[in-house]
Amino acid sequence: DAGVIQSPRHEVTEMGQEVTLRCKPISGHDYLFWYRQTMMRGLELLIYFNNNVPIDDSGMPEDRFSAKMPNASFSTLKIQPSEPRDSAVYFCASRPLGTKDTGELFFGEGSRLTVL
Amino acid sequence: TQLLEQSPQFLSIQEGENLTVYCNSSSVFSSLQWYRQEPGEGPVLLVTVVTGGEVKKLKRLTFQFGDARKDSSLHITAAQPGDTGLYLCAGVVSGTYKYIFGTGTRLKVLA
């Protein structure tokens, strides 16, 4: 079975440009999470969805960040305009239906973003 | 804000040694998980503990959940180079499906 698929794997852009990261969760999973990982701050939760509806976006850094989940098989995380401090690895994870609060998170391989 | 502090941050040991990694918080979690992450990959689940005081073993790894469900430990016996990686604890905030990750422990086991 295919795991969580993220694209692009690597993105290098210049400050001020728009960046869109994409995620395809595992089929049948009803929760989707976006995390950001840096050496300084570790793995931070940005936002999570349940059945395509955003449940908690309190981790989204500021208005420059937005996330959508138009259907059960696709989500995007957009940064506009991007800044050098946004440089990080962004992970998407999904969680199987019906596993309550012990469910395993399945992570993608991440999107490494560098903003110059 | 729920925070999970892990210690130590970095650990470099010789093959065959034992080690313990700690994960501490002032918050209560409904469950706690441990993940391992290798370079260029996402974290992968090792274990989930749910009940206060619970102990789980996975080969040479022993996981314990604190009685008050605020802390956890990971003990590795006779570490091997294949154990090298970033170890992350993650707590599920009670009443939600919000997974908060710890600060991480980077382990290197030398042959």
Short mmCIF file of C-alpha atoms in Angstrom, two decimals:
data_model
loop_
_atom_site.label_atom_id
_atom_site.label_comp_id
_atom_site.label_asym_id
_atom_site.label_seq_id
_atom_site.Cartn_x
_atom_site.Cartn_y
_atom_site.Cartn_z
CA ASP A 1 0.00 0.00 0.00
CA ALA A 2 1.20 3.52 -0.72
CA GLY A 3 2.04 5.57 2.32
CA VAL A 4 1.53 9.29 2.82
CA ILE A 5 2.79 11.07 -0.27
CA GLN A 6 4.21 14.58 -0.11
CA SER A 7 5.43 16.86 -2.86
CA PRO A 8 7.74 18.47 -3.60
CA ARG A 9 10.51 16.70 -1.65
CA HIS A 10 12.72 19.75 -1.93
CA GLU A 11 11.87 23.36 -2.66
CA VAL A 12 14.23 26.31 -2.87
CA THR A 13 12.64 29.69 -3.33
CA GLU A 14 13.32 33.34 -2.79
CA MET A 15 11.87 35.47 -0.05
CA GLY A 16 8.48 36.84 -0.99
CA GLN A 17 7.51 33.99 -3.28
CA GLU A 18 4.46 31.80 -2.75
CA VAL A 19 5.09 28.20 -1.73
CA THR A 20 2.56 25.37 -1.94
CA LEU A 21 3.21 22.00 -0.32
CA ARG A 22 1.01 19.04 -1.13
CA CYS A 23 -0.04 15.91 0.69
CA LYS A 24 -1.97 12.77 -0.20
CA PRO A 25 -2.94 10.85 2.95
CA ILE A 26 -3.37 7.10 3.16
CA SER A 27 -6.74 6.05 1.79
CA GLY A 28 -9.32 5.55 4.53
CA HIS A 29 -7.53 7.71 7.10
CA ASP A 30 -9.80 10.38 8.55
CA TYR A 31 -7.30 12.65 10.29
CA LEU A 32 -4.58 14.68 8.58
CA PHE A 33 -1.85 16.64 10.34
CA TRP A 34 0.70 19.19 9.16
CA TYR A 35 3.92 19.55 11.17
CA ARG A 36 7.04 21.67 10.78
CA GLN A 37 10.45 20.43 11.95
CA THR A 38 13.53 22.55 12.68
CA MET A 39 16.59 21.92 14.80
CA MET A 40 15.69 24.78 17.10
CA ARG A 41 12.00 24.10 17.65
CA GLY A 42 11.66 20.40 16.96
CA LEU A 43 8.45 18.98 15.48
CA GLU A 44 5.65 21.53 15.79
CA LEU A 45 1.99 20.86 15.03
CA LEU A 46 0.64 23.48 12.64
CA ILE A 47 -2.92 22.29 11.96
CA TYR A 48 -4.99 19.13 11.85
CA PHE A 49 -8.13 18.11 9.99
CA ASN A 50 -10.85 15.55 10.64
CA ASN A 51 -12.93 14.46 7.66
CA ASN A 52 -11.55 17.42 5.67
CA VAL A 53 -12.58 19.98 8.33
CA PRO A 54 -9.88 21.97 10.18
CA ILE A 55 -10.12 21.17 13.89
CA ASP A 56 -7.23 23.07 15.42
CA ASP A 57 -5.08 25.63 13.61
CA SER A 58 -3.62 27.25 16.72
CA GLY A 59 -0.12 26.21 15.64
CA MET A 60 -0.21 28.09 12.34
CA PRO A 61 2.49 30.76 12.80
CA GLU A 62 0.72 33.70 11.20
CA ASP A 63 -1.59 34.81 8.42
CA ARG A 64 1.03 34.02 5.81
CA PHE A 65 0.27 30.34 6.37
CA SER A 66 -2.93 28.67 5.17
CA ALA A 67 -4.00 25.05 4.81
CA LYS A 68 -6.85 23.44 2.95
CA MET A 69 -8.26 19.97 2.52
CA PRO A 70 -10.72 20.06 -0.39
CA ASN A 71 -11.31 16.31 -0.30
CA ALA A 72 -10.29 13.19 1.62
CA SER A 73 -7.31 12.48 -0.60
CA PHE A 74 -5.59 15.85 -0.86
CA SER A 75 -4.34 18.69 1.32
CA THR A 76 -2.20 21.76 0.73
CA LEU A 77 -0.14 24.02 2.95
CA LYS A 78 0.51 27.42 1.44
CA ILE A 79 2.94 30.11 2.54
CA GLN A 80 2.50 33.55 0.99
CA PRO A 81 4.76 35.47 1.10
CA SER A 82 7.57 33.18 2.22
CA GLU A 83 10.38 34.35 4.52
CA PRO A 84 13.81 32.85 5.34
CA ARG A 85 12.58 31.87 8.83
CA ASP A 86 10.05 29.55 7.18
CA SER A 87 12.92 27.28 6.10
CA ALA A 88 12.21 23.87 7.62
CA VAL A 89 11.07 20.35 6.81
CA TYR A 90 7.29 20.18 6.59
CA PHE A 91 5.65 16.83 7.33
CA CYS A 92 2.19 15.60 6.61
CA ALA A 93 0.78 12.70 8.64
CA SER A 94 -2.48 10.77 8.60
CA ARG A 95 -4.26 8.60 11.15
CA PRO A 96 -6.52 5.61 10.66
CA LEU A 97 -10.25 5.80 11.29
CA GLY A 98 -11.57 4.44 14.57
CA THR A 99 -8.34 4.25 16.57
CA LYS A 100 -9.47 6.77 19.21
CA ASP A 101 -6.62 8.55 21.00
CA THR A 102 -4.10 5.75 20.61
CA GLY A 103 -3.93 5.80 16.84
CA GLU A 104 -0.61 5.72 15.06
CA LEU A 105 0.45 8.66 12.95
CA PHE A 106 1.79 7.71 9.52
CA PHE A 107 4.20 10.32 8.23
CA GLY A 108 5.25 11.23 4.73
CA GLU A 109 8.89 11.71 3.86
CA GLY A 110 8.60 15.47 4.27
CA SER A 111 9.12 18.53 2.10
CA ARG A 112 12.37 20.38 2.74
CA LEU A 113 11.81 24.10 2.17
CA THR A 114 14.65 26.59 1.84
CA VAL A 115 13.77 30.26 1.53
CA LEU A 116 16.69 32.44 0.44
CA THR B 1 0.26 25.15 26.11
CA GLN B 2 1.32 21.54 26.45
CA LEU B 3 5.05 20.96 26.33
CA LEU B 4 7.03 17.75 26.35
CA GLU B 5 10.66 18.06 27.39
CA GLN B 6 13.04 15.25 26.55
CA SER B 7 16.41 14.57 28.11
CA PRO B 8 19.11 14.22 27.20
CA GLN B 9 19.04 16.13 23.92
CA PHE B 10 22.07 14.31 22.58
CA LEU B 11 23.61 10.99 23.56
CA SER B 12 26.66 9.28 22.12
CA ILE B 13 27.49 5.86 23.55
CA GLN B 14 29.45 2.73 22.75
CA GLU B 15 27.83 -0.41 21.43
CA GLY B 16 26.68 -2.63 24.27
CA GLU B 17 25.94 0.15 26.75
CA ASN B 18 22.54 0.79 28.29
CA LEU B 19 20.72 4.11 28.19
CA THR B 20 17.52 5.81 29.31
CA VAL B 21 15.71 8.69 27.65
CA TYR B 22 13.16 10.75 29.57
CA CYS B 23 10.05 12.59 28.42
CA ASN B 24 8.48 14.97 30.93
CA SER B 25 5.51 17.32 31.03
CA SER B 26 3.34 19.18 33.49
CA SER B 27 0.27 18.16 31.47
CA VAL B 28 -1.69 14.92 31.58
CA PHE B 29 -2.01 13.02 28.32
CA SER B 30 -4.57 10.38 27.39
CA SER B 31 -1.82 8.34 25.76
CA LEU B 32 1.85 8.65 24.97
CA GLN B 33 3.76 7.34 21.99
CA TRP B 34 7.41 6.94 21.10
CA TYR B 35 8.61 7.40 17.54
CA ARG B 36 12.00 6.95 15.90
CA GLN B 37 13.13 9.09 12.99
CA GLU B 38 16.01 8.47 10.60
CA PRO B 39 17.60 11.13 8.37
CA GLY B 40 15.46 12.07 5.38
CA GLU B 41 12.42 10.19 6.63
CA GLY B 42 9.35 10.83 8.74
CA PRO B 43 8.99 9.49 12.29
CA VAL B 44 7.87 5.87 12.69
CA LEU B 45 5.88 4.61 15.66
CA LEU B 46 7.63 2.32 18.15
CA VAL B 47 5.01 1.96 20.88
CA THR B 48 1.88 3.44 22.48
CA VAL B 49 1.26 3.45 26.24
CA VAL B 50 -2.11 4.32 27.68
CA THR B 51 -2.44 3.36 31.34
CA GLY B 52 -0.55 5.11 34.14
CA GLY B 53 2.31 2.86 35.26
CA GLU B 54 2.15 0.76 32.10
CA VAL B 55 5.35 -0.93 30.96
CA LYS B 56 5.85 -2.28 27.44
CA LYS B 57 8.81 -4.15 26.03
CA LEU B 58 9.90 -4.30 22.42
CA LYS B 59 12.95 -6.56 22.20
CA ARG B 60 15.75 -4.54 23.87
CA LEU B 61 13.54 -1.45 24.33
CA THR B 62 11.47 -0.93 27.48
CA PHE B 63 8.88 1.85 27.66
CA GLN B 64 7.17 3.11 30.80
CA PHE B 65 4.30 5.56 31.28
CA GLY B 66 4.36 7.50 34.55
CA ASP B 67 1.67 6.82 37.14
CA ALA B 68 0.18 10.31 36.65
CA ARG B 69 0.36 10.01 32.83
CA LYS B 70 2.58 13.10 32.60
CA ASP B 71 5.91 11.47 31.84
CA SER B 72 7.52 8.49 30.19
CA SER B 73 10.87 6.80 29.77
CA LEU B 74 12.55 4.70 27.13
CA HIS B 75 15.30 2.31 28.19
CA ILE B 76 17.54 0.56 25.68
CA THR B 77 19.58 -2.42 26.79
CA ALA B 78 22.83 -3.30 25.02
CA ALA B 79 22.56 -0.57 22.41
CA GLN B 80 23.56 -1.38 18.84
CA PRO B 81 24.62 0.90 15.97
CA GLY B 82 21.24 0.21 14.35
CA ASP B 83 19.58 2.02 17.28
CA THR B 84 21.09 5.30 16.08
CA GLY B 85 18.44 7.90 15.32
CA LEU B 86 16.20 10.63 16.67
CA TYR B 87 13.78 9.44 19.35
CA LEU B 88 10.60 11.45 19.84
CA CYS B 89 7.88 11.12 22.43
CA ALA B 90 4.39 12.33 21.56
CA GLY B 91 1.48 12.98 23.88
CA VAL B 92 -2.16 13.00 22.87
CA VAL B 93 -3.90 15.92 24.58
CA SER B 94 -6.83 14.64 26.62
CA GLY B 95 -10.21 15.20 25.01
CA THR B 96 -8.67 15.86 21.60
CA TYR B 97 -6.75 14.13 18.83
CA LYS B 98 -3.94 16.65 19.08
CA TYR B 99 -0.48 15.00 19.07
CA ILE B 100 2.25 17.09 20.71
CA PHE B 101 5.82 16.00 20.11
CA GLY B 102 8.72 16.23 22.51
CA THR B 103 11.94 18.09 21.87
CA GLY B 104 13.71 14.90 20.76
CA THR B 105 16.76 12.88 21.78
CA ARG B 106 19.42 12.31 19.16
CA LEU B 107 21.16 9.00 19.85
CA LYS B 108 24.38 7.80 18.26
CA VAL B 109 25.68 4.33 19.01
CA LEU B 110 29.31 3.78 18.08
CA ALA B 111 30.56 0.37 16.97
#
